[in-house]
Coordinates of C-alpha atoms and ligand atoms in Angstrom, one line a residue:
M1 CA 34.7 -11.8 -4.0
T2 CA 33.8 -8.0 -3.5
A3 CA 34.6 -5.5 -0.8
A4 CA 31.0 -4.5 0.3
T5 CA 29.4 -2.6 2.8
C6 CA 29.0 -2.3 6.1
V7 CA 26.2 -3.1 9.2
S8 CA 24.5 0.3 10.4
A9 CA 21.7 -0.7 12.8
L10 CA 21.0 -4.4 13.7
H11 CA 17.3 -4.9 15.8
F12 CA 15.4 -8.0 17.2
Y13 CA 12.1 -7.8 17.6
P14 CA 11.0 -10.4 20.8
L15 CA 6.8 -10.2 20.3
K16 CA 6.3 -11.0 16.3
S17 CA 4.5 -7.3 15.8
G18 CA 5.9 -5.7 18.9
A19 CA 8.4 -2.9 19.3
P20 CA 11.8 -3.6 18.6
V21 CA 15.5 -4.1 20.2
D22 CA 18.3 -2.3 19.2
L23 CA 21.8 -4.5 19.3
R24 CA 24.9 -3.4 18.5
S25 CA 26.2 -7.5 18.6
A26 CA 24.1 -10.1 18.1
R27 CA 24.2 -13.5 18.1
I28 CA 22.3 -15.0 15.3
G29 CA 21.6 -19.2 15.1
N30 CA 19.9 -20.9 12.3
E31 CA 16.6 -19.2 13.4
G32 CA 18.3 -15.7 13.3
L33 CA 18.8 -13.1 15.4
K34 CA 18.8 -14.5 19.2
G35 CA 15.1 -13.8 20.6
D36 CA 13.6 -12.5 17.8
R37 CA 9.9 -12.9 17.3
Q38 CA 10.3 -15.6 19.5
M39 CA 6.3 -14.5 21.0
M40 CA 3.3 -13.8 19.4
V41 CA -0.1 -13.0 20.3
V42 CA -2.6 -15.6 19.1
D43 CA -6.5 -15.7 19.3
E44 CA -9.1 -18.3 20.9
A45 CA -9.0 -20.5 18.1
G46 CA -4.8 -20.1 18.8
K47 CA -4.1 -18.4 15.3
C48 CA -1.4 -15.7 15.0
I49 CA -2.3 -12.1 15.3
T50 CA -0.5 -9.4 13.8
A51 CA 0.1 -5.9 13.6
R52 CA -2.0 -5.7 10.4
A53 CA -5.0 -6.4 12.1
N54 CA -4.3 -5.2 15.9
P55 CA -2.0 -2.1 15.7
R56 CA -1.8 -1.7 19.6
L57 CA 0.6 -4.2 19.4
F58 CA 3.6 -1.9 18.1
S59 CA 3.4 -0.4 21.7
I60 CA 4.0 -3.4 23.8
H61 CA 8.2 -3.7 24.4
T62 CA 9.5 -6.2 25.7
V63 CA 12.2 -6.7 28.7
F64 CA 14.1 -10.0 29.8
D65 CA 15.5 -10.3 33.1
L66 CA 16.9 -13.9 33.9
N67 CA 13.9 -16.2 34.2
E68 CA 11.6 -13.6 33.7
T69 CA 9.6 -11.9 30.5
T70 CA 8.2 -8.2 30.8
L71 CA 5.6 -7.2 28.9
L72 CA 5.2 -3.4 28.6
A73 CA 3.1 -0.3 27.3
D74 CA 2.9 3.0 28.1
G75 CA -0.5 3.5 29.7
V76 CA -1.5 0.0 30.7
G77 CA 1.4 -1.0 32.5
H78 CA 3.2 -4.7 32.7
V79 CA 3.2 -8.1 33.3
T80 CA 5.7 -10.5 33.9
F81 CA 6.0 -14.0 33.7
R82 CA 8.4 -16.5 33.7
R83 CA 9.3 -19.1 30.8
D84 CA 10.3 -21.8 32.9
G85 CA 7.0 -24.4 33.7
L86 CA 4.9 -22.9 30.7
T87 CA 2.7 -25.9 29.1
P88 CA 2.1 -27.0 25.6
M89 CA -0.3 -24.9 22.5
P90 CA -1.1 -25.6 19.7
V91 CA -1.6 -22.5 18.0
N92 CA -1.1 -22.1 13.8
I93 CA 1.0 -19.0 12.0
W94 CA 0.0 -18.8 8.6
G95 CA -1.5 -22.5 8.2
T96 CA 0.9 -24.1 9.8
D97 CA 0.6 -25.7 13.4
V98 CA 3.1 -25.1 15.8
V99 CA 3.4 -27.0 19.3
A100 CA 4.4 -23.5 21.4
L101 CA 4.3 -22.6 25.0
D102 CA 1.5 -20.5 27.2
A103 CA 2.7 -17.7 29.1
G104 CA -0.1 -18.1 31.2
D105 CA -3.3 -16.4 32.2
E106 CA -2.2 -13.3 33.5
A107 CA -0.3 -13.0 30.1
A108 CA -3.4 -13.4 28.5
D109 CA -5.3 -11.3 30.7
W110 CA -3.4 -7.9 30.1
L111 CA -2.6 -8.3 26.6
S112 CA -6.7 -9.0 25.9
A113 CA -6.8 -6.2 28.1
H114 CA -4.6 -3.9 26.1
L115 CA -5.2 -4.9 22.8
K116 CA -9.1 -5.2 23.3
V117 CA -9.6 -9.0 21.9
S118 CA -9.2 -12.1 23.8
C119 CA -6.2 -13.5 22.8
R120 CA -3.1 -14.9 24.8
L121 CA 0.3 -15.2 24.0
A122 CA 2.7 -18.1 22.5
V123 CA 6.1 -18.8 23.5
K124 CA 8.4 -20.5 20.7
G125 CA 10.0 -23.2 23.1
E126 CA 12.7 -25.4 22.6
R127 CA 10.7 -28.4 21.1
S128 CA 8.5 -26.3 19.0
H129 CA 9.0 -27.0 15.7
R130 CA 8.2 -24.7 12.6
P131 CA 9.6 -26.2 8.9
L132 CA 11.6 -23.4 7.0
T133 CA 10.0 -23.1 4.2
L134 CA 12.0 -21.6 1.5
T135 CA 14.9 -24.6 2.0
P136 CA 14.4 -27.9 3.6
G137 CA 16.0 -29.0 6.7
G138 CA 16.0 -24.8 8.0
E139 CA 14.3 -23.6 11.1
M140 CA 11.8 -20.9 11.6
S141 CA 10.6 -18.1 14.7
F142 CA 7.4 -16.6 14.6
A143 CA 8.8 -14.4 11.5
D144 CA 7.0 -13.9 8.4
T145 CA 9.0 -16.0 5.8
A146 CA 12.4 -16.3 6.3
P147 CA 14.9 -16.1 9.7
L148 CA 16.0 -12.3 8.8
L149 CA 15.1 -9.3 6.9
L150 CA 18.0 -7.3 5.6
T151 CA 17.7 -3.8 3.9
N152 CA 19.7 -1.3 2.2
S153 CA 19.7 2.9 3.8
A154 CA 20.8 3.6 0.3
S155 CA 17.3 2.0 -1.1
L156 CA 15.2 3.7 1.2
E157 CA 17.2 7.1 0.6
D158 CA 16.2 6.4 -2.9
L159 CA 12.6 5.6 -2.0
N160 CA 12.2 8.6 -0.1
R161 CA 13.2 10.7 -3.1
Y162 CA 9.6 10.3 -4.6
L163 CA 7.8 10.9 -0.9
E164 CA 6.6 14.4 0.2
E165 CA 7.0 13.0 3.8
P166 CA 10.1 10.3 4.0
V167 CA 9.7 7.7 5.7
P168 CA 12.1 5.9 8.3
M169 CA 13.3 2.4 8.0
R170 CA 11.4 0.9 10.7
R171 CA 8.2 1.2 8.8
F172 CA 9.8 -1.9 7.0
R173 CA 10.7 -3.8 10.1
P174 CA 14.4 -5.4 9.1
N175 CA 17.0 -7.3 11.8
L176 CA 19.8 -5.9 9.4
V177 CA 20.6 -2.6 7.7
M178 CA 23.4 -1.7 5.6
D179 CA 24.9 1.7 4.4
D180 CA 27.2 2.6 2.2
A181 CA 25.6 0.2 -0.6
E182 CA 24.6 1.7 -3.9
A183 CA 20.7 1.6 -3.7
F184 CA 19.3 -1.6 -4.2
A185 CA 22.5 -2.9 -4.9
E186 CA 21.0 -5.7 -2.5
D187 CA 18.2 -7.8 -4.9
G188 CA 21.6 -8.8 -6.5
W189 CA 23.6 -10.9 -3.9
G190 CA 23.2 -14.4 -3.9
R191 CA 25.5 -15.2 -0.6
I192 CA 27.0 -12.9 1.8
R193 CA 29.3 -13.1 4.2
V194 CA 29.0 -10.6 7.9
G195 CA 31.0 -11.0 10.7
E196 CA 31.1 -14.4 11.2
V197 CA 28.0 -15.3 9.2
E198 CA 27.5 -16.3 6.0
F199 CA 24.5 -15.8 4.1
I200 CA 22.5 -16.8 1.7
V201 CA 20.0 -13.9 0.3
A202 CA 16.5 -15.5 -0.3
G203 CA 15.0 -13.4 -2.1
P204 CA 13.2 -10.5 -2.3
C205 CA 10.5 -9.1 0.7
D206 CA 6.7 -8.6 -0.9
R207 CA 5.4 -5.9 1.4
C208 CA 1.8 -5.5 2.8
I209 CA -0.2 -3.1 4.7
M210 CA 1.2 -3.1 7.3
V211 CA 4.7 -1.0 6.4
T212 CA 1.7 2.2 6.1
Q213 CA 1.3 2.0 9.8
D214 CA 3.1 4.5 11.9
P215 CA 5.1 2.5 14.8
A216 CA 4.5 5.2 16.6
T217 CA 1.1 5.3 16.0
G218 CA -0.2 2.4 14.6
V219 CA -2.5 4.8 12.4
P220 CA -2.2 3.9 8.6
A221 CA -1.2 6.9 6.3
K222 CA -3.7 8.2 4.7
N223 CA -2.3 8.0 1.7
V224 CA -0.9 4.8 1.8
E225 CA 2.2 5.3 1.7
P226 CA 5.0 4.3 0.8
L227 CA 3.4 1.3 -0.3
A228 CA 1.8 3.3 -3.0
L229 CA 5.1 4.0 -4.0
L230 CA 6.5 0.5 -3.7
G231 CA 3.3 -0.2 -6.3
K232 CA 4.9 2.2 -8.8
Q233 CA 9.1 1.9 -7.9
R234 CA 8.7 -1.9 -6.7
R235 CA 6.5 -3.7 -8.1
G236 CA 7.6 -7.2 -9.5
D237 CA 6.4 -8.9 -12.5
D238 CA 4.6 -11.2 -10.4
G239 CA 2.4 -8.4 -9.1
N240 CA 3.8 -8.1 -5.5
V241 CA 5.7 -5.0 -4.5
Y242 CA 9.4 -5.6 -2.5
F243 CA 11.3 -3.7 -0.7
G244 CA 14.6 -5.2 1.0
Q245 CA 15.8 -9.5 0.8
F246 CA 15.9 -11.6 3.6
L247 CA 18.9 -13.8 4.8
I248 CA 19.1 -17.7 6.0
P249 CA 22.1 -18.1 7.8
C250 CA 24.3 -21.2 7.0
N251 CA 25.9 -21.3 9.9
D252 CA 26.0 -19.6 14.0
G253 CA 28.3 -16.5 14.9
R254 CA 28.5 -13.0 15.9
I255 CA 27.5 -10.0 13.5
N256 CA 28.4 -6.4 15.1
L257 CA 27.5 -2.6 14.1
G258 CA 30.2 -1.9 11.4
D259 CA 31.2 -5.5 10.5
S260 CA 31.3 -5.6 6.8
V261 CA 29.6 -7.1 4.5
E262 CA 30.8 -9.4 1.8
V263 CA 29.7 -10.6 -1.3
L264 CA 30.5 -13.9 -1.9
E265 CA 28.0 -14.7 -4.8
R266 CA 25.8 -12.7 -7.2
K267 CA 22.5 -13.6 -8.6
T268 CA 19.8 -12.0 -11.3
P269 CA 17.4 -9.6 -9.2
V270 CA 13.9 -10.2 -9.5
S271 CA 12.9 -8.5 -12.6
L272 CA 10.7 -5.2 -11.9
T273 CA 8.2 -3.6 -14.0
P274 CA 9.8 0.1 -14.7
G275 CA 9.1 2.7 -12.2
T276 CA 7.1 5.4 -12.9
A277 CA 7.0 7.7 -9.7
V278 CA 8.3 11.3 -10.3
P279 CA 10.7 12.6 -7.4
V280 CA 9.9 15.4 -5.5
P281 CA 11.6 18.6 -5.5
R282 CA 13.4 19.2 -2.5
L283 CA 14.2 22.3 -1.2
P284 CA 18.1 22.6 -0.2
S285 CA 19.5 21.0 2.8
P286 CA 20.1 22.7 5.7
T287 CA 24.1 22.8 6.0
A288 CA 25.6 21.4 9.3
K289 CA 28.5 24.3 9.5
D290 CA 25.5 26.9 9.7
G291 CA 23.3 25.9 12.2
G292 CA 21.2 23.3 10.3
S293 CA 18.7 26.7 9.4
T294 CA 17.8 29.5 6.3
A295 CA 16.5 31.4 9.7
P296 CA 17.4 34.9 9.3
R297 CA 20.7 35.8 10.5
E298 CA 23.4 39.2 10.5
R299 CA 26.5 38.1 9.4
E300 CA 29.4 39.8 7.3
L301 CA 30.3 39.1 3.8
R302 CA 33.2 38.9 1.5
C303 CA 33.5 39.9 -1.5
V304 CA 34.9 37.4 -3.6
G305 CA 33.7 38.2 -7.7
I306 CA 32.7 40.7 -9.9
V307 CA 30.7 40.0 -12.9
D308 CA 29.8 42.0 -15.8
E309 CA 25.9 40.4 -16.9
A310 CA 25.0 42.6 -19.4
R311 CA 24.8 46.5 -19.6
D312 CA 25.1 47.7 -16.0
L313 CA 23.7 44.4 -14.6
R314 CA 26.7 43.1 -12.6
T315 CA 26.8 40.2 -10.4
F316 CA 28.8 40.4 -7.0
R317 CA 30.0 37.5 -5.5
F318 CA 30.7 37.1 -1.3
V319 CA 31.6 34.1 1.0
S320 CA 30.8 34.3 4.8
T321 CA 33.9 35.8 6.6
D322 CA 33.2 33.0 9.3
G323 CA 33.5 30.4 7.0
A324 CA 30.0 28.6 6.8
A325 CA 28.2 28.2 3.8
I326 CA 24.8 30.3 3.5
T327 CA 21.4 27.9 3.5
Y328 CA 18.9 29.7 1.8
L329 CA 15.9 29.0 -0.4
P330 CA 16.4 29.4 -4.6
G331 CA 14.4 32.6 -5.2
Q332 CA 14.5 34.7 -1.6
F333 CA 16.9 37.5 -0.7
I334 CA 19.3 39.4 1.5
T335 CA 19.4 43.2 3.0
L336 CA 23.1 44.1 2.3
M337 CA 24.5 46.5 4.9
P338 CA 27.5 48.6 3.3
E339 CA 29.3 51.5 5.0
I340 CA 29.1 54.7 3.2
D341 CA 30.1 57.7 4.4
G342 CA 29.7 57.0 8.4
E343 CA 26.1 55.7 8.0
T344 CA 24.7 51.9 7.5
P345 CA 21.9 52.6 4.8
R346 CA 20.4 49.0 3.9
R347 CA 18.9 47.8 0.8
S348 CA 17.0 44.3 0.0
F349 CA 18.4 42.1 -3.0
T350 CA 17.3 38.7 -4.5
I351 CA 20.1 36.2 -4.5
S352 CA 20.9 34.9 -7.8
S353 CA 22.9 31.9 -7.3
S354 CA 21.8 29.1 -6.1
P355 CA 21.7 27.0 -3.1
S356 CA 23.3 23.9 -4.3
R357 CA 26.3 25.8 -4.5
P358 CA 26.2 26.6 -1.2
H359 CA 29.9 27.9 -0.8
H360 CA 29.2 31.7 -2.2
I361 CA 26.4 33.4 -2.6
S362 CA 25.7 36.0 -5.0
V363 CA 23.3 39.2 -6.2
T364 CA 23.0 40.3 -9.4
V365 CA 22.3 44.3 -9.5
R366 CA 21.5 47.1 -12.0
R367 CA 22.7 49.8 -11.8
T368 CA 20.9 53.1 -10.4
R369 CA 22.6 56.0 -11.0
G370 CA 22.9 59.1 -8.7
G371 CA 23.5 57.3 -5.6
G372 CA 22.1 54.8 -3.6
I373 CA 23.6 51.1 -2.8
S374 CA 23.3 49.9 -5.8
D375 CA 25.2 52.7 -7.5
W376 CA 28.3 52.4 -4.7
L377 CA 28.0 48.6 -5.2
H378 CA 29.1 49.3 -8.5
S379 CA 31.4 52.2 -8.3
E380 CA 33.4 51.5 -5.5
L381 CA 33.1 47.3 -3.9
K382 CA 36.3 45.6 -4.8
L383 CA 37.3 42.3 -4.3
G384 CA 37.9 41.6 -0.7
D385 CA 36.1 44.5 0.4
T386 CA 33.4 43.4 3.1
L387 CA 30.1 44.6 4.5
R388 CA 27.3 43.0 6.7
A389 CA 24.3 41.7 5.2
Y390 CA 21.1 40.4 7.0
G391 CA 18.8 37.4 6.1
P392 CA 18.2 35.1 4.0
L393 CA 14.7 36.6 3.6
G394 CA 11.1 36.2 1.6
R395 CA 7.9 34.1 0.6
F396 CA 9.3 34.6 -3.0
H397 CA 10.5 31.6 -3.7
L398 CA 10.6 27.8 -5.3
A399 CA 9.0 26.2 -2.3
A400 CA 5.9 28.3 -2.7
A401 CA 4.8 26.0 -5.9
N402 CA 3.5 23.6 -3.6
D403 CA 2.5 20.6 -5.2
C404 CA 2.5 22.8 -9.2
R405 CA 5.1 21.0 -11.2
R406 CA 4.6 23.4 -14.3
L407 CA 5.6 27.4 -14.0
L408 CA 5.9 30.5 -15.4
M409 CA 8.4 32.7 -14.5
L410 CA 8.2 36.4 -15.6
S411 CA 10.7 38.8 -14.8
A412 CA 12.0 42.3 -16.3
G413 CA 15.2 44.0 -15.5
S414 CA 16.9 43.1 -12.8
G415 CA 13.7 40.4 -12.0
I416 CA 15.4 37.7 -13.8
T417 CA 17.9 37.5 -10.5
P418 CA 15.1 35.4 -8.4
M419 CA 15.0 33.7 -11.8
I420 CA 17.9 32.0 -12.5
S421 CA 18.4 30.8 -9.5
M422 CA 15.8 28.9 -9.6
L423 CA 16.6 28.1 -12.8
R424 CA 19.8 27.3 -12.0
F425 CA 18.5 25.0 -8.7
I426 CA 16.5 22.8 -10.7
A427 CA 18.5 21.9 -13.3
D428 CA 21.4 21.4 -10.8
A429 CA 18.8 19.3 -8.6
D430 CA 17.9 17.6 -11.8
L431 CA 13.9 18.4 -10.1
P432 CA 11.0 17.7 -12.5
Y433 CA 9.8 21.0 -13.1
V434 CA 8.4 22.4 -16.4
V435 CA 8.8 26.2 -17.2
H436 CA 8.4 29.2 -19.2
F437 CA 10.8 31.2 -18.5
H438 CA 10.4 34.7 -20.3
H439 CA 11.7 38.1 -19.6
S440 CA 11.3 41.3 -21.0
A441 CA 14.2 43.9 -21.3
R442 CA 14.5 47.1 -22.8
T443 CA 17.1 46.2 -25.2
R444 CA 19.2 42.9 -26.1
D445 CA 21.8 44.8 -24.6
D446 CA 19.8 44.6 -21.1
I447 CA 19.7 40.9 -21.2
G448 CA 21.5 39.1 -18.1
F449 CA 22.2 35.7 -18.1
A450 CA 21.8 34.8 -22.1
D451 CA 24.3 32.0 -22.5
E452 CA 23.7 30.6 -19.4
L453 CA 20.2 30.5 -20.4
S454 CA 20.8 29.5 -23.2
V455 CA 23.0 25.9 -21.9
L456 CA 20.5 25.6 -19.5
A457 CA 17.6 25.3 -22.3
R458 CA 19.8 23.1 -24.3
H459 CA 20.6 20.5 -21.2
M460 CA 16.9 20.5 -20.2
P461 CA 14.9 20.8 -23.8
D462 CA 12.1 19.4 -22.5
R463 CA 11.9 21.1 -19.2
L464 CA 13.0 24.1 -20.0
K465 CA 11.1 26.9 -22.6
L466 CA 12.8 30.5 -23.1
S467 CA 11.0 33.6 -24.8
W468 CA 11.8 37.5 -24.8
N469 CA 10.7 40.8 -25.6
L470 CA 11.9 43.7 -26.2
T471 CA 10.4 47.4 -25.5
A472 CA 12.9 49.2 -27.4
D473 CA 15.1 46.7 -29.6
A474 CA 14.4 45.0 -33.5
V475 CA 14.0 41.0 -32.2
E476 CA 15.4 39.6 -35.4
G477 CA 17.5 36.8 -34.8
L478 CA 16.9 36.6 -31.0
P479 CA 14.6 33.5 -31.3
K480 CA 11.0 33.1 -29.2
A481 CA 11.1 37.2 -29.3
E482 CA 9.2 39.5 -30.1
A483 CA 8.9 43.8 -30.5
G484 CA 7.0 45.4 -27.8
R485 CA 6.2 45.7 -24.0
L486 CA 4.4 42.0 -22.7
D487 CA 0.8 42.6 -22.2
G488 CA -1.8 39.9 -22.3
A489 CA -2.3 39.3 -26.0
M490 CA 1.4 38.3 -25.8
L491 CA 1.3 36.3 -23.0
S492 CA -1.1 34.2 -24.3
R493 CA 0.6 33.9 -27.5
L494 CA 3.7 32.7 -26.2
C495 CA 2.2 30.8 -23.0
P496 CA -0.9 29.8 -23.7
D497 CA -1.2 27.3 -21.0
I498 CA -0.4 29.6 -18.5
A499 CA -3.8 28.7 -16.9
N500 CA -1.8 25.0 -15.8
R501 CA 0.5 26.7 -14.2
T502 CA 1.9 28.3 -11.0
V503 CA 3.4 31.8 -11.8
F504 CA 6.3 33.7 -10.4
A505 CA 6.6 37.6 -11.1
C506 CA 9.2 39.9 -10.5
G507 CA 10.0 43.3 -11.8
P508 CA 8.5 46.8 -11.6
D509 CA 5.1 48.3 -10.6
G510 CA 4.0 48.1 -13.7
F511 CA 4.3 45.2 -15.3
R512 CA 3.7 42.7 -12.3
Q513 CA 0.3 44.7 -12.9
M514 CA -0.2 43.9 -15.8
A515 CA 1.1 39.9 -15.6
R516 CA -1.4 39.8 -12.7
Q517 CA -5.1 41.0 -14.4
A518 CA -3.4 38.9 -17.8
H519 CA -3.2 35.8 -15.2
G520 CA -6.7 36.3 -13.8
T521 CA -8.3 37.2 -17.5
L522 CA -6.6 33.9 -19.0
A523 CA -6.5 31.8 -15.7
P524 CA -9.9 32.8 -13.9
S525 CA -10.3 30.1 -12.1
G526 CA -7.5 30.9 -9.6
G527 CA -6.1 27.3 -9.7
W528 CA -2.2 28.0 -9.5
P529 CA -1.1 30.6 -7.6
F530 CA 0.2 34.0 -8.9
L531 CA 3.4 34.8 -7.2
E532 CA 4.8 38.1 -7.2
E533 CA 7.8 39.9 -5.6
A534 CA 8.8 43.4 -5.9
F535 CA 12.6 43.6 -5.8
G536 CA 14.1 45.9 -3.8
I537 CA 13.7 49.7 -4.1
D538 CA 16.6 52.3 -4.0
A539 CA 16.2 54.5 -1.4
A540 CA 17.6 57.6 -4.6
S541 CA 15.4 55.9 -7.0
V542 CA 12.1 57.0 -4.6
E543 CA 10.2 59.9 -6.0
A544 CA 9.2 60.8 -2.6
L545 CA 5.5 61.5 -1.5
P546 CA 3.9 64.8 -0.7
E547 CA 5.1 66.3 3.1
I548 CA 2.1 65.0 5.2
G549 CA 2.1 68.0 8.4
E550 CA 2.3 67.3 11.6
W551 CA 2.2 63.8 13.4
S552 CA 2.7 62.4 16.8
V553 CA 3.6 58.3 17.7
E554 CA 3.0 57.3 20.9
F555 CA 5.0 54.1 21.5
T556 CA 1.7 52.0 23.9
T557 CA 4.1 49.7 25.6
A558 CA 7.5 51.6 26.0
G559 CA 5.6 54.7 27.5
R560 CA 7.2 57.1 24.8
M561 CA 5.8 59.8 22.7
I562 CA 7.5 61.6 20.1
S563 CA 5.8 64.0 17.2
G564 CA 7.4 66.1 13.6
H565 CA 6.6 67.4 10.9
G566 CA 6.5 66.3 7.0
T567 CA 7.1 62.5 5.5
T568 CA 8.2 60.2 8.6
T569 CA 7.8 55.8 9.4
I570 CA 6.9 54.3 12.8
L571 CA 10.6 52.7 12.1
A572 CA 12.1 56.1 11.9
A573 CA 10.2 57.3 15.2
A574 CA 10.7 54.5 16.9
R575 CA 14.4 55.1 16.5
E576 CA 13.9 58.4 17.2
A577 CA 12.2 57.6 20.3
G578 CA 15.2 55.3 22.0
V579 CA 11.9 52.2 21.1
E580 CA 13.4 49.1 20.4
L581 CA 12.4 47.8 16.7
N582 CA 14.0 44.9 15.2
A583 CA 13.9 46.0 10.8
A584 CA 15.6 43.9 8.3
C585 CA 15.0 44.9 4.6
E586 CA 13.5 48.9 5.5
A587 CA 11.8 48.0 2.4
G588 CA 8.6 46.7 3.3
I589 CA 8.8 42.8 2.3
C590 CA 10.6 40.7 4.5
G591 CA 7.9 41.9 7.8
T592 CA 10.7 41.9 10.5
C593 CA 9.5 45.3 11.5
R594 CA 5.9 44.2 11.7
C595 CA 3.7 45.9 14.9
R596 CA 0.4 47.0 15.7
V597 CA -1.3 50.4 15.0
E598 CA -3.7 50.6 18.2
E599 CA -4.9 54.6 16.8
G600 CA -5.0 57.0 13.9
E601 CA -4.4 56.9 10.0
W602 CA -1.3 56.0 8.4
R603 CA -0.1 55.6 4.3
L604 CA 2.3 53.4 2.5
A605 CA 5.8 55.3 2.8
A606 CA 7.3 55.7 -0.5
N607 CA 9.8 52.4 0.0
A608 CA 7.3 50.6 0.1
A609 CA 8.4 47.3 -2.5
D610 CA 5.4 45.7 -1.8
P611 CA 1.7 48.0 -2.1
E612 CA 0.1 44.1 -1.2
R613 CA 2.0 43.9 1.9
G614 CA 2.4 40.3 1.2
A615 CA 4.6 40.3 4.7
L616 CA 1.7 40.4 6.6
S617 CA -1.2 37.6 6.5
A618 CA -5.1 38.9 6.4
T619 CA -5.5 38.4 9.9
E620 CA -2.6 40.6 10.5
K621 CA -4.0 42.9 8.0
E622 CA -7.6 43.0 9.6
T623 CA -6.5 43.2 13.3
G624 CA -4.1 46.7 12.8
Y625 CA -1.1 45.0 11.7
V626 CA 1.6 47.1 9.5
L627 CA 5.3 47.6 8.5
A628 CA 6.8 50.0 10.6
C629 CA 9.7 50.0 8.1
S630 CA 7.3 51.3 5.4
T631 CA 4.0 53.2 6.7
T632 CA 3.8 56.6 7.6
P633 CA 1.7 58.0 9.9
I634 CA -0.7 60.5 9.6
G635 CA -2.2 62.9 12.1
N636 CA -1.9 61.6 16.0
M637 CA -1.1 57.4 15.8
K638 CA -0.8 54.9 18.9
V639 CA 1.7 51.9 18.2
A640 CA 1.3 48.9 20.7
L641 CA 5.6 48.9 20.7
Ligands
FES1 S1 12.3 45.8 8.1 FE1 11.0 44.5 6.5 S2 9.1 44.8 6.4 FE2 10.1 46.6 7.4

């Protein structure tokens, strides 16, 4: 005897195909849960009607009150009938004749009006006999095949790994749901005890089109899910598709939520054809402790690790000082706001850690000498130091690949950081992506994460291919490496099927521009997206644009005006004028500072990390929206702030 799992849900369905009633405790008799499927709707010939033919049945709820039964549905009121004094009515359910009881004209009229078909309500009476066909001597309600249906929440969880839109257990209309078992463990159960009742596990439940119907609306899923998936994963050698197990009670008794399940006997599971479905990549689950959201927010981080990755490339590992896990999407960035000499400069860095390891967050920073935050991080930040940060932010993440499972990741310099985050996540979650990762570096000493990438490639031999180009070093001894700058010809040699891949490109402007043009040439039909990210621009590394002269900005909502001379940004002008405007990355990436220019000319500021202004939609651009942090006013301007 093996201790097994426990009961997590109990449902009965008073009306066949009608809405369920949830229970905490249930009396079990020879027909299953007391009251289950004791009513069914029949047509004029007495044949049963189910939600397969009339999905409006899903909407009918049942209420019992002493000797009365009430059927009700939203928008159509209710009907009540007494259960005593009903007259016999011959009905037929799946070929078996049964003498049921007729619930009367009022119930028939209400149902006919709601279901838009002439019908009557049949009630199973004490003398109505419907034999159980699975074993001799048993008695059946109006359920299809067996007195009860058992399902396993782990089995549904397993199925949902393959569905773009997970389905709830309600689709399968179980009576008993079990928790804490292995997925599909129920296939091998022969006899179980739950609470006071012993059950024969009579075999798997073959599924039909009804599981595709949303019980709330009755509308069938256009993609025929989850039936299509069951056809790929749960098809028996006999051609039927199976989910859940039928139960036949061996004795009367009570079962309660939380009752454990003992497996008394095992059996050989029904033989299934090998599964062919591919799991759907899932984004990280929001963590309850963090409020369950990837929405950006400000938090304090403590540095708990510093690791040298390559020459002038260092990883800084942080935890949140409030103890919360940090939820983000692989490829997103975070804005660091350290206090340096009484100022709080900001700079955005792509997160290099994977959200599959949520208890720390890392950024990997290439040192830019001559001041700025990257220089400060390398020279000043120590273990235990704290700084403020805002994020996560950004649209350059794995989910942006949509349905495409073949990826080309192209990076140069510290543009490797979003790629390592995505690769770590793909490996940790065993997602079915096929990735070609190509990195461009000056020398082999400048390649970050080289050892880890080799390990990942060994672990995903058919799914991760690595290649390199070195612009100022010999490539002898470095496998899959070419010398010189990456260009279209090299790219087509290294990745000839680029047209069949979503491309992620991250690196300096020139690198991304080359990659964009090469993609346009090599994948002219533009089937899969080309996604690009500029990593944060260090203020100290930006060459200032020429001065502009006199300018003024009128903030029309606030009724304030500010003027000055020389190069500024709308954000700087707003701050100087005391006009409130949120900002996060201050590099033209995150979109937090979007505002609408009503009048006047502008140009991109030197800190604009994305010349395409990808944080704004096409409509926003057309209607005058700009990113205040990286937009420089020219002359007189009016802004709707
Ligand atoms: S603050 Fe991020 S785009 Fe301006």
